[in-house]
Short mmCIF file of C-alpha atoms in Angstrom, two decimals:
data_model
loop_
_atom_site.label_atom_id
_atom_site.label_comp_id
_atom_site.label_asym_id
_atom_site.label_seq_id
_atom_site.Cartn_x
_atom_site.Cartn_y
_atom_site.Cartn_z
CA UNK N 23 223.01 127.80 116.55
CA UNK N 24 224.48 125.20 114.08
CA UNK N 25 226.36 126.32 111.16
CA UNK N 26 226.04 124.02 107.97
CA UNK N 27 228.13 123.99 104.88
CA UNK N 28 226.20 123.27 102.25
CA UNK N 29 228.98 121.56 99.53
CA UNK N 30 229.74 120.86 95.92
CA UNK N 31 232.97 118.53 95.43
CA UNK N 32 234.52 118.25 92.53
CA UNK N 33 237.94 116.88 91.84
CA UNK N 34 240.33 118.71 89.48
CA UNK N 35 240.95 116.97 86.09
CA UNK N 36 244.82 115.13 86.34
CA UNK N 37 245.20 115.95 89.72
CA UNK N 38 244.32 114.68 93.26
CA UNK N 39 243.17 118.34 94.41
CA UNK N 40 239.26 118.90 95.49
CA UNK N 41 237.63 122.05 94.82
CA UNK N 42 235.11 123.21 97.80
CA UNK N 43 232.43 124.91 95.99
CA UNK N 44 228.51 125.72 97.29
CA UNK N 45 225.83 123.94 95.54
CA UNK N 46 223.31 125.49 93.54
CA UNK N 47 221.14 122.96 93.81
CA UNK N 48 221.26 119.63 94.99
CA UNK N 49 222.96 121.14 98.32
CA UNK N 50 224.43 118.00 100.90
CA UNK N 51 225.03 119.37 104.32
CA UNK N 52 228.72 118.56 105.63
CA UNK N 53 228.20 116.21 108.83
CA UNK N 54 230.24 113.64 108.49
CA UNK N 55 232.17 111.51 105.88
CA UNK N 56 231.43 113.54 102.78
CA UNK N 57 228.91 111.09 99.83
CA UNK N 58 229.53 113.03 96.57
CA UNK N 59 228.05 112.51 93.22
CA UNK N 60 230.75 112.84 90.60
CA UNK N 61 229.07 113.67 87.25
CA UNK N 62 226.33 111.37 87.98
CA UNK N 63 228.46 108.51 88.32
CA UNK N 64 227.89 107.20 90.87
CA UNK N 65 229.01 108.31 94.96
CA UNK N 66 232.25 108.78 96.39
CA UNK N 67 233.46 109.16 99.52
CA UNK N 68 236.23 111.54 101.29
CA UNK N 69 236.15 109.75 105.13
CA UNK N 70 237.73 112.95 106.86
CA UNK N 71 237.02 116.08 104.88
CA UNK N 72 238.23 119.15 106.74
CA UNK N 73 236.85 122.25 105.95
CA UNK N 74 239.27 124.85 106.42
CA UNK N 75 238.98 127.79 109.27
CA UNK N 76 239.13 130.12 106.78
CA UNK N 77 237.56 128.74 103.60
CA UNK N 78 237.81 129.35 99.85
CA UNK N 79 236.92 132.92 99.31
CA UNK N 80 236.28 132.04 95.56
CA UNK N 81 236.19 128.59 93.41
CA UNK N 82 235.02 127.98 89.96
CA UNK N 83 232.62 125.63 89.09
CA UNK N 84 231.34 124.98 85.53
CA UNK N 85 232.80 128.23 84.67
CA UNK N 86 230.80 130.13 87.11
CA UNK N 87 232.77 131.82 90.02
CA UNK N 88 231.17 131.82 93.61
CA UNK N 89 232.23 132.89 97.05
CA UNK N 90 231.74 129.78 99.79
CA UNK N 91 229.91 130.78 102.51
CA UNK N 92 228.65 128.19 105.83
CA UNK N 93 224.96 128.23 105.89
CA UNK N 94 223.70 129.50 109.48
CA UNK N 95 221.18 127.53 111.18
CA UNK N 96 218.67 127.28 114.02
CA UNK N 97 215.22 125.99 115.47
CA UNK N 98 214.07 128.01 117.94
CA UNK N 99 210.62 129.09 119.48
CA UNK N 100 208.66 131.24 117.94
CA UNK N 101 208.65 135.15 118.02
CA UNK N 102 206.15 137.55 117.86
CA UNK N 103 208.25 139.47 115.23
CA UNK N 104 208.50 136.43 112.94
CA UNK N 105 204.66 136.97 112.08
CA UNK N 106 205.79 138.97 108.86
CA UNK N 107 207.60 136.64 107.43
CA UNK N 108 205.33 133.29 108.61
CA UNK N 109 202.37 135.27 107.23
CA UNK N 110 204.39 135.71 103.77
CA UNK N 111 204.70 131.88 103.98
CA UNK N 112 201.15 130.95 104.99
CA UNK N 113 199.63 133.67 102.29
CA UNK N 114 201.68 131.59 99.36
CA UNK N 115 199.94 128.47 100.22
CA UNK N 116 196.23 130.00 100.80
CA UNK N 117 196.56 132.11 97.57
CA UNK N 118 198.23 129.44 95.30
CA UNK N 119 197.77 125.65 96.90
CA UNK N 120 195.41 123.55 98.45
CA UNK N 121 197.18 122.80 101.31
CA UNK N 122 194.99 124.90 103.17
CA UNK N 123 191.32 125.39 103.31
CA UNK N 124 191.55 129.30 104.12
CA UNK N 125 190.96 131.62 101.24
CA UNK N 126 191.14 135.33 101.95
CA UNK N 127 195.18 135.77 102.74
CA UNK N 128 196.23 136.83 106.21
CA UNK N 129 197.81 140.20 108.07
CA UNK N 130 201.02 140.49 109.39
CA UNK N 131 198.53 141.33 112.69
CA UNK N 132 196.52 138.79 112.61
CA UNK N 133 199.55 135.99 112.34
CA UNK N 134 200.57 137.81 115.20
CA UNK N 135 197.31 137.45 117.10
CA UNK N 136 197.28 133.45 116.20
CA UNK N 137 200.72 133.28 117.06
CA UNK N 138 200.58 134.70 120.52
CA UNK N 139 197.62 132.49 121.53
CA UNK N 140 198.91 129.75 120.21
CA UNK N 141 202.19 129.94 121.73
CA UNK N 142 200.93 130.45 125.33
CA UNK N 143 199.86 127.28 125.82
CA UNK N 144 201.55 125.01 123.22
CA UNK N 145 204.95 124.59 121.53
CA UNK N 146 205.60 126.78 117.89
CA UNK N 147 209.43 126.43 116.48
CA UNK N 148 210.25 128.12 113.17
CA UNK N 149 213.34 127.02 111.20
CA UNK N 150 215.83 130.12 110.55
CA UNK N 151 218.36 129.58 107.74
CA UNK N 152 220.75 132.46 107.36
CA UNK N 153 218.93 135.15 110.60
CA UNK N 154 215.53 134.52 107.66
CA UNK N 155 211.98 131.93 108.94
CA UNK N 156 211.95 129.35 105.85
CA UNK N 157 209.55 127.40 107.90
CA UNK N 158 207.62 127.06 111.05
CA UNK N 159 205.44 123.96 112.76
CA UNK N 160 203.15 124.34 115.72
CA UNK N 161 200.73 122.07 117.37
CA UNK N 162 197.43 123.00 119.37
CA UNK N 163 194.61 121.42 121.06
CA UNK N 164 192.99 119.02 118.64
CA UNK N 165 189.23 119.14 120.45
CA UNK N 166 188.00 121.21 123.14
CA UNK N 167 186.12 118.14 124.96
CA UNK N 168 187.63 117.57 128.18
CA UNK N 169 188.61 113.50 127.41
CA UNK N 170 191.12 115.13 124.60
CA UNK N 171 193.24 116.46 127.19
CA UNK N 172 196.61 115.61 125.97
CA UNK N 173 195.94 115.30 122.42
CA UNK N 174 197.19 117.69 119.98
CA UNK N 175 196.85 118.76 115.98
CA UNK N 176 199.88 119.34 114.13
CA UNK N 177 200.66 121.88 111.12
CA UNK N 178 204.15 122.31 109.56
CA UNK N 179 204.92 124.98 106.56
CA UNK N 180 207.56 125.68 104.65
CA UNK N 181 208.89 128.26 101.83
CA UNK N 182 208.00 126.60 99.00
CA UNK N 183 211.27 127.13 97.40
CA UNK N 184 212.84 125.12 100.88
CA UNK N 185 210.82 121.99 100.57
CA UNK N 186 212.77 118.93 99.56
CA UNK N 187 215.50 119.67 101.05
CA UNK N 188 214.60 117.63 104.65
CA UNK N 189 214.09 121.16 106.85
CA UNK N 190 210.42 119.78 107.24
CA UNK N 191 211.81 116.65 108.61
CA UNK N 192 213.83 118.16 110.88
CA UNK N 193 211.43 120.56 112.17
CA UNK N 194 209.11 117.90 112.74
CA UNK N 195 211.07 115.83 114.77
CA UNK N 196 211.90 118.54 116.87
CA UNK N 197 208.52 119.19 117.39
CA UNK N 198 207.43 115.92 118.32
CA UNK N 199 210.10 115.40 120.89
CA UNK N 200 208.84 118.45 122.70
CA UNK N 201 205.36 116.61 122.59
CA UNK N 202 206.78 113.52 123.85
CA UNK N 203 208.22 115.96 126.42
CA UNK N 204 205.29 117.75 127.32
CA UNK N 205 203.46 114.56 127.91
CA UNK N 206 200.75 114.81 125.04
CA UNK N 207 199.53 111.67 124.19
CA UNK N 208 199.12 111.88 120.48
CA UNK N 209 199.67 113.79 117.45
CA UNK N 210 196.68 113.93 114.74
CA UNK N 211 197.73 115.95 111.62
CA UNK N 212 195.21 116.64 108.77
CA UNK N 213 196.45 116.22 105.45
CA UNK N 214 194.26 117.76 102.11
CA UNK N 215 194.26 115.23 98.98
CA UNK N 216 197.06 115.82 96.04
CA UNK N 217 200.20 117.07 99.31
CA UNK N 218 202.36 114.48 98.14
CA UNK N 219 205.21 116.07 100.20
CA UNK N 220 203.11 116.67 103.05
CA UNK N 221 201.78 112.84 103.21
CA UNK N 222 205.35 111.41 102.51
CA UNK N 223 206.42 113.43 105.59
CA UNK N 224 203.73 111.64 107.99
CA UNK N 225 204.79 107.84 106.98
CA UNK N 226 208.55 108.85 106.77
CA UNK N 227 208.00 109.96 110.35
CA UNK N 228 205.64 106.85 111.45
CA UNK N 229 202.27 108.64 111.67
CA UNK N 230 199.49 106.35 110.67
CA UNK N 231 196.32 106.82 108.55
CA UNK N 232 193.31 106.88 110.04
CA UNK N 233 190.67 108.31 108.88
CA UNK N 234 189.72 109.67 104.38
CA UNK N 235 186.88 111.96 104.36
CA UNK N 236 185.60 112.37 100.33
CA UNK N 237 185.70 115.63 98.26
CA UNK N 238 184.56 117.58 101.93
CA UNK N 239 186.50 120.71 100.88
CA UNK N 240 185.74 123.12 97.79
CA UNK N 241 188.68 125.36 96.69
CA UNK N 242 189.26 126.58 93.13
CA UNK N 243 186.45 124.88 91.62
CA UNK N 244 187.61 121.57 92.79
CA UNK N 245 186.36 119.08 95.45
CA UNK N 246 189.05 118.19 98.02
CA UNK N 247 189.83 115.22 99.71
CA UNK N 248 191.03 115.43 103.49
CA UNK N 249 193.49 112.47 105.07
CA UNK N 250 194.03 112.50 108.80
CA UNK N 251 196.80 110.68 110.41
CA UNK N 252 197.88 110.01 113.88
CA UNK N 253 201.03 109.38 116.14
CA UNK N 254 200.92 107.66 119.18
CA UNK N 255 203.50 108.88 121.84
#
């Protein structure tokens, strides 16, 4: 497990003293020489910014006080007891988005049914921030014909209130080095028209378009487009 302090720096008017205070959003992870914005001028940089054993119990930031705490986490494989809160992620996007083609929401028992025969044969990580599953990315067998041997679909959610923030990025990569691993010898993911977030995460990561089927899903009245892309390993 990783811990992560997620930052806000500001400097204290007439003197050279920094306040450490947690953002509430944009939130910069601490790895590193420190890039700060400072009222939207523009970034600065503290090269070796220390963050104390024992850390700020309280600061004040635009009048507001707040206790600093390190964010905890962790990738890990999956768990059958993380089906409650993947199905309460998965039900979000089939009741509200059309991210997915799946209408009627899901049971906490049947996630865990999909979960545990998935996870026999292929990789599943969720992403735990603070001992809670913001997010989770599997892969299975893309086509059953014996000549796809080796290739593999992937899906990645997140809490909506966590995307943005790079978690799917990170999750993804992870994933896709365990398929580089594992020997597979591509990754197909299937993306539905209007997922801007979900299509910027497939050329960020160098998957390539390759196929655009037209208006082939129906979901809320509307006719949905479907873009697959691929990664060679």
């Amino acid at each position: 497990m990783k811990f992560t302090g997620f930052l806000l720096v500001k400097k204290e008017r007439f003197s050279k003293r920094f306040l450490i205070c947690p953002a509430d959003p944009p939130a910069l992870p601490v790895t590193g020489p420190l890039r700060f914005g400072l009222h939207g001028k523009g970034k600065k940089i503290i090269p070796n910014l220390q963050i104390p054993q024992n850390p700020p119990e309280i600061c004040n930031f635009a009048g507001r006080e707040r206790a600093f705490r390190p964010r905890r986490v962790m990738i890990r494989e999956v768990r059958i007891e993380d089906a409650e809160e993947i199905v309460g992620i998965y039900n979000d996007y089939i009741l509200n988005t059309t991210v997915t083609f799946e209408i009627e929401p899901l049971s906490a028992d049947d996630m865990r049914r999909r979960i545990a025969d998935t996870a026999a044969s292929y990789p599943y990580m969720v992403y735990v921030l603070d001992g809670k599953v913001v997010g989770y990315c599997y892969v299975h067998r893309w086509h059953e014909r014996a000549a796809y041997e080796g290739v593999v679909e992937l899906s990645v959610y997140l809490a909506r209130q966590h995307v943005g923030r790079g978690i799917g990025t990170e999750l993804t990569r992870r994933m896709i080095k365990e398929c580089r691993r594992r020997g597979y010898r591509a990754i197909i993911t299937c993306v539905t028209g209007g997922n801007d977030a979900s299509l910027a995460l497939q050329r960020k990561l160098g998957f390539t378009q390759v196929a655009h089927y037209k208006a082939v899903g129906l979901k809320f009245g509307r006719l949905i487009d479907v873009l697959d892309y691929e990664l060679l390993m």
